[in-house]
PDB file of C-alpha atoms in Angstrom:
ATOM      1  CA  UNK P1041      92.084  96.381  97.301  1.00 50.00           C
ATOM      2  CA  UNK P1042      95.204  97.935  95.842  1.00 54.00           C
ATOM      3  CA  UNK P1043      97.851  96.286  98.541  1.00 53.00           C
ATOM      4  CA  UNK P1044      96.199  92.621  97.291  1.00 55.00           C
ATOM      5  CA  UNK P1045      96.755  93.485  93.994  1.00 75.00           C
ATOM      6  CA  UNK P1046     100.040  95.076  94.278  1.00 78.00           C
ATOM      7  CA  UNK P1047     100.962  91.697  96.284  1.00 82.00           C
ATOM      8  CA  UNK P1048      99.952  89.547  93.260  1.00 86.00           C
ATOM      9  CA  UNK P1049     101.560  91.683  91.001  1.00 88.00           C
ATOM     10  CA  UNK P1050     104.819  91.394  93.005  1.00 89.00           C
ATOM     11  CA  UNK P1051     104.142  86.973  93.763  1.00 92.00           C
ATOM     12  CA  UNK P1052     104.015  86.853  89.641  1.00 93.00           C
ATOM     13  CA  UNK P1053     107.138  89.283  89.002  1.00 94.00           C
ATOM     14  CA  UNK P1054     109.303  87.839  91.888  1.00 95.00           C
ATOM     15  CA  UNK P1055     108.122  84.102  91.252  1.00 95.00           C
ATOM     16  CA  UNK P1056     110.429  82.444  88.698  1.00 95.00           C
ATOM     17  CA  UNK P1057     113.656  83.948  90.515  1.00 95.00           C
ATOM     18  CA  UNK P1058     111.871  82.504  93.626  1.00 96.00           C
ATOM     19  CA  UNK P1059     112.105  79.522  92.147  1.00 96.00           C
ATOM     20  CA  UNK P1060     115.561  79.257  91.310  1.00 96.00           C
ATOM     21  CA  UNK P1061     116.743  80.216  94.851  1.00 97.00           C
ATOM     22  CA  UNK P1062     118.443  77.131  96.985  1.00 96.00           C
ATOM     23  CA  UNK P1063     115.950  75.511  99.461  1.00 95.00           C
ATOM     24  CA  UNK P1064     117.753  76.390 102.028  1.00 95.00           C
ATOM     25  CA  UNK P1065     117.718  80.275 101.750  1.00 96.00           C
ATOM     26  CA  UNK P1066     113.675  80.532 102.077  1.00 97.00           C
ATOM     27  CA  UNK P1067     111.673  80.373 104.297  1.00 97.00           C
ATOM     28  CA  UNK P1068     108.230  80.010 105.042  1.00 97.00           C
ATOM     29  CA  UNK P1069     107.284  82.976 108.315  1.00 96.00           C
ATOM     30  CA  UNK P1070     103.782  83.199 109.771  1.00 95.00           C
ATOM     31  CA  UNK P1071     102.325  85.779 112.095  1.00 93.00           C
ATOM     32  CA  UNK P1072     101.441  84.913 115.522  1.00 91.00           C
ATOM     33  CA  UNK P1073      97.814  85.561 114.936  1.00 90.00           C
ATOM     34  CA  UNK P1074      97.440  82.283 113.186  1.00 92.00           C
ATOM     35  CA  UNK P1075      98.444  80.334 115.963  1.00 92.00           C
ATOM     36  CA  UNK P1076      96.098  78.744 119.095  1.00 90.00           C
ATOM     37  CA  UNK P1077      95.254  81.211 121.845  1.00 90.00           C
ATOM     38  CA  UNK P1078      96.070  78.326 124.121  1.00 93.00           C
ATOM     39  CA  UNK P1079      99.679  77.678 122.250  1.00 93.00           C
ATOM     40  CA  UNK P1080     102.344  76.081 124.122  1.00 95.00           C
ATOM     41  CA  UNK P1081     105.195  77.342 122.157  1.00 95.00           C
ATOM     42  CA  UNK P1082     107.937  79.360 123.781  1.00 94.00           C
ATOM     43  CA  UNK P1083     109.729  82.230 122.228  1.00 91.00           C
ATOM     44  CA  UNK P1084     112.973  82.502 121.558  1.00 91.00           C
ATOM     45  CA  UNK P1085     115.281  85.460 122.252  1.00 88.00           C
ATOM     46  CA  UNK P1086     114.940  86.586 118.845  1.00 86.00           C
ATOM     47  CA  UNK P1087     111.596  87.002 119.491  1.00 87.00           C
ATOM     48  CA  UNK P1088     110.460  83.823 116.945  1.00 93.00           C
ATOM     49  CA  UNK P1089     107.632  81.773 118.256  1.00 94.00           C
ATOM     50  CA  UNK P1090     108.972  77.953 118.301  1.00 94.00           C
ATOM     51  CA  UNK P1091     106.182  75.941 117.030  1.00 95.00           C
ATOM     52  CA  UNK P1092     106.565  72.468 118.545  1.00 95.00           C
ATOM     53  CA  UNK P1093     103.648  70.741 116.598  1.00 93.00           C
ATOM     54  CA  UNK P1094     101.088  70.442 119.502  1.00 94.00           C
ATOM     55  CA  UNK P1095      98.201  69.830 116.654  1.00 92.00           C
ATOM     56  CA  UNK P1096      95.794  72.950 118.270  1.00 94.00           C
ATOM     57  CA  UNK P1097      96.434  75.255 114.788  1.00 94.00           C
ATOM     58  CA  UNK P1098      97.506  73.881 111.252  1.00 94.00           C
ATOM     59  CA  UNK P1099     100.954  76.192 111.675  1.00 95.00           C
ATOM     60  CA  UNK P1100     102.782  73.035 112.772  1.00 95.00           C
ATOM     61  CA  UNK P1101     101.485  71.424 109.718  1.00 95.00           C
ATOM     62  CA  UNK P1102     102.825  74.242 107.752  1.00 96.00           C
ATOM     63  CA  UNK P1103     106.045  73.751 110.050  1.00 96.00           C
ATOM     64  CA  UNK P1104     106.212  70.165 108.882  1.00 95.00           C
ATOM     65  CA  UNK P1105     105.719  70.527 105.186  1.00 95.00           C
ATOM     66  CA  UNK P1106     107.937  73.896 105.064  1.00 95.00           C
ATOM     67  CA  UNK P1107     110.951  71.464 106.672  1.00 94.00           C
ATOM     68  CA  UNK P1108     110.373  68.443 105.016  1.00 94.00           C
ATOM     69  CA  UNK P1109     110.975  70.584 101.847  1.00 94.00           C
ATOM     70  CA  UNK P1110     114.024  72.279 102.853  1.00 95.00           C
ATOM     71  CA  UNK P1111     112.970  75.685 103.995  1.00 95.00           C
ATOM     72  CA  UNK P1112     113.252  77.044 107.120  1.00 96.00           C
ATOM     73  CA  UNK P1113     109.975  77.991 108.861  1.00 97.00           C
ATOM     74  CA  UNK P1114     109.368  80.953 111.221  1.00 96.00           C
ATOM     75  CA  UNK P1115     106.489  81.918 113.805  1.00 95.00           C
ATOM     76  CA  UNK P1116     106.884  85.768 114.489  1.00 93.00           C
ATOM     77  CA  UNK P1117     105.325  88.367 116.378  1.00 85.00           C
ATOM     78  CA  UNK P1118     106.059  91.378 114.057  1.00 80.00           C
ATOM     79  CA  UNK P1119     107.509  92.716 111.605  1.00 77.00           C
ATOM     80  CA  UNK P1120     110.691  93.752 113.067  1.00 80.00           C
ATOM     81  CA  UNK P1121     111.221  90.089 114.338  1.00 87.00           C
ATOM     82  CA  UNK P1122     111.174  89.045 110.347  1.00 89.00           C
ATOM     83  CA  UNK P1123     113.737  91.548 109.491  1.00 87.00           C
ATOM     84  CA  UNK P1124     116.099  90.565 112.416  1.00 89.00           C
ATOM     85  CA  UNK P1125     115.633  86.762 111.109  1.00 92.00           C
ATOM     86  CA  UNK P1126     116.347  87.158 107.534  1.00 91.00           C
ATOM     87  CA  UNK P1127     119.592  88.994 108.579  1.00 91.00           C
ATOM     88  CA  UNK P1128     120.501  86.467 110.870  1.00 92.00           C
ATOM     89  CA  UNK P1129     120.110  83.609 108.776  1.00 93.00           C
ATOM     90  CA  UNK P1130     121.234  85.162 105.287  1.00 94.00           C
ATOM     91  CA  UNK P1131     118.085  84.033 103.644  1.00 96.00           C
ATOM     92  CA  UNK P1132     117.519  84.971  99.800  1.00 96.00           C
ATOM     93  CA  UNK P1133     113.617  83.799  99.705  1.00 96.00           C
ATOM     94  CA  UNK P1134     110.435  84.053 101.876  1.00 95.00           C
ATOM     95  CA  UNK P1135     106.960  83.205 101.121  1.00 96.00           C
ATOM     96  CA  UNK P1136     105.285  85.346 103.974  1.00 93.00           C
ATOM     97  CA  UNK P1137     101.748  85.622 105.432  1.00 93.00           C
ATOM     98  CA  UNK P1138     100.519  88.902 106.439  1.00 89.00           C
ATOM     99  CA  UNK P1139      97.619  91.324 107.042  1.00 85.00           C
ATOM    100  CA  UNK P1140      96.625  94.276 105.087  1.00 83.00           C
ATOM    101  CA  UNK P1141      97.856  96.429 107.962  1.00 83.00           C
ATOM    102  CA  UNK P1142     101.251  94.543 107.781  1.00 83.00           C
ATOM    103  CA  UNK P1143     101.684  93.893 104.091  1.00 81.00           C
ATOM    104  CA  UNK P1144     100.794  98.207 103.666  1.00 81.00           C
ATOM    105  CA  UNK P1145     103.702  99.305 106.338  1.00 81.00           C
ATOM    106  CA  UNK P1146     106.340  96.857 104.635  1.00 79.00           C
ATOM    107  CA  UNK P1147     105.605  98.433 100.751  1.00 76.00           C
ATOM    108  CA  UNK P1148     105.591 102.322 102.832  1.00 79.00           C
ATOM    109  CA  UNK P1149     109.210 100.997 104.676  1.00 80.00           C
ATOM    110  CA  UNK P1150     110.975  98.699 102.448  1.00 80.00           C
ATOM    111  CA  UNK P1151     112.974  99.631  99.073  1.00 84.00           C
ATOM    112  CA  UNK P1152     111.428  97.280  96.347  1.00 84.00           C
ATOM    113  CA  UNK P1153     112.981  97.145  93.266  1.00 84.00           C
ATOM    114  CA  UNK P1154     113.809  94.511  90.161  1.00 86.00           C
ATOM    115  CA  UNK P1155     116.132  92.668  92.178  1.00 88.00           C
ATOM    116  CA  UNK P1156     114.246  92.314  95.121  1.00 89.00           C
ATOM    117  CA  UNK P1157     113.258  94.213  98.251  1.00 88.00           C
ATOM    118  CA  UNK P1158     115.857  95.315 100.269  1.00 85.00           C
ATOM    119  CA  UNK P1159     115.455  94.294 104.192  1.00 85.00           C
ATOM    120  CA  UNK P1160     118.573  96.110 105.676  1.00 82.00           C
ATOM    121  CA  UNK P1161     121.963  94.885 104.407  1.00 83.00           C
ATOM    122  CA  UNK P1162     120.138  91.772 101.612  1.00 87.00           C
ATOM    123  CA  UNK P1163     117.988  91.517  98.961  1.00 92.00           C
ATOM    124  CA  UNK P1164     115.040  89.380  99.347  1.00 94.00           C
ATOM    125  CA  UNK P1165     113.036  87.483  96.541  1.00 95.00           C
ATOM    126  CA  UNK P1166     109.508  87.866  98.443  1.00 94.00           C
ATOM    127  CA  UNK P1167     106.131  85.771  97.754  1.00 95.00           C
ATOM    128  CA  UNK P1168     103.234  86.294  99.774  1.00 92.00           C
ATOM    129  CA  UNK P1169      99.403  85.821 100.442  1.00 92.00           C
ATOM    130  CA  UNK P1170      97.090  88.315 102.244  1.00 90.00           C
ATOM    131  CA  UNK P1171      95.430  87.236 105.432  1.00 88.00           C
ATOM    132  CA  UNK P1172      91.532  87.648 104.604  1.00 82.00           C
ATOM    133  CA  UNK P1173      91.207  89.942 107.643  1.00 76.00           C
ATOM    134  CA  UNK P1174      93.176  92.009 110.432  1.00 77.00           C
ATOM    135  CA  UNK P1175      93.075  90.257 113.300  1.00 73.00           C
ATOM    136  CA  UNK P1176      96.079  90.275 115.396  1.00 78.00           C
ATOM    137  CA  UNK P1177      94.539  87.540 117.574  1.00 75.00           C
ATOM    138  CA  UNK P1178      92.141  84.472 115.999  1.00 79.00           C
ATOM    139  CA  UNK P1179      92.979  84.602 112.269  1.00 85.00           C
ATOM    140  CA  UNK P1180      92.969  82.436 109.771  1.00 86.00           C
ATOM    141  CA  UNK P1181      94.486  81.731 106.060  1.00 92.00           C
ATOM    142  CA  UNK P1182      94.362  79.818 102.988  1.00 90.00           C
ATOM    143  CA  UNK P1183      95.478  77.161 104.139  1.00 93.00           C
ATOM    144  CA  UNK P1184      95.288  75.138 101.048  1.00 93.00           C
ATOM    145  CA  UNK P1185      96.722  78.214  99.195  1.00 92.00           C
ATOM    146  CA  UNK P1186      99.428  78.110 101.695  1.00 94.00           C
ATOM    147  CA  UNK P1187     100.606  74.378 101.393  1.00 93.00           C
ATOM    148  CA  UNK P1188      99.713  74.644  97.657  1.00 93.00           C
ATOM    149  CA  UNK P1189     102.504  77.291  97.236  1.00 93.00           C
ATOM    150  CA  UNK P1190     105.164  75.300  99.350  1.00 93.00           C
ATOM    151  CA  UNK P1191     104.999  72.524  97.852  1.00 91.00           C
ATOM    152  CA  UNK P1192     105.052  74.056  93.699  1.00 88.00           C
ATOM    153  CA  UNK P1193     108.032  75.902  94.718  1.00 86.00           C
TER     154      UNK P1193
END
């Protein structure tokens, strides 16, 4: 569909300034709906999900890899969670996972531009990949894809 396209569009456009960005302002955030129905994790009072790599869904994986690379790594329940994060920690960079319904409401809501998209007060160098269906409970990813795009950035 056009929101895929328009995503790859934007992950070539954005991707050599992506690059360029210190480790430490990206991040790698994941919805909930990738994680085990039976998770363990706690949430925080921001309202992120704390992963703490109980092996029942690959996100602690992801968790693992993101780290061990220098990026920070986020579990989140919506979309308003991610915003409140990326102020908080001042991050410049985030390779996000989403859903058609969620990647549609952040192109209607956000200002996107040559320099970024603007999420409140920052400009953020995005990178993304579509979740193959909308399912805010048992989803699943490329997760090749995924570590694949960690890793070569």
């Amino acid at each position: 569909g056009i929101k895929y396209d328009a995503l790859n569009i934007m992950n070539d456009y954005y991707r050599e300034r992506f690059l360029k960005l210190p480790y430490e302002t990206r991040a790698v955030f994941l919805p909930h709906c990738l994680r085990a129905q039976d998770c363990p994790a706690k949430i925080s009072p921001e309202g992120n999900i704390l992963c703490i790599n109980c092996g029942k869904c690959n996100c602690g994986k992801i968790k693992g890899i993101t780290e061990k690379k220098g990026y920070k790594f986020f579990l989140v329940k919506d979309l308003s969670t991610i915003k409140n994060t990326i102020s908080k920690h001042k991050l410049q960079g985030i390779l996000g996972v989403a859903c058609e319904y969620d990647i549609e409401k952040a192109l209607k809501e956000e200002k996107i531009n040559k320099k970024g998209v603007q999420v409140n007060s920052l400009k953020i160098i995005p990178q993304g990949i579509k979740l193959p269906k909308h399912n805010c409970v048992k989803n699943t990813v490329d997760w090749e894809l995924l570590e694949k795009m960690i890793k070569e950035s």
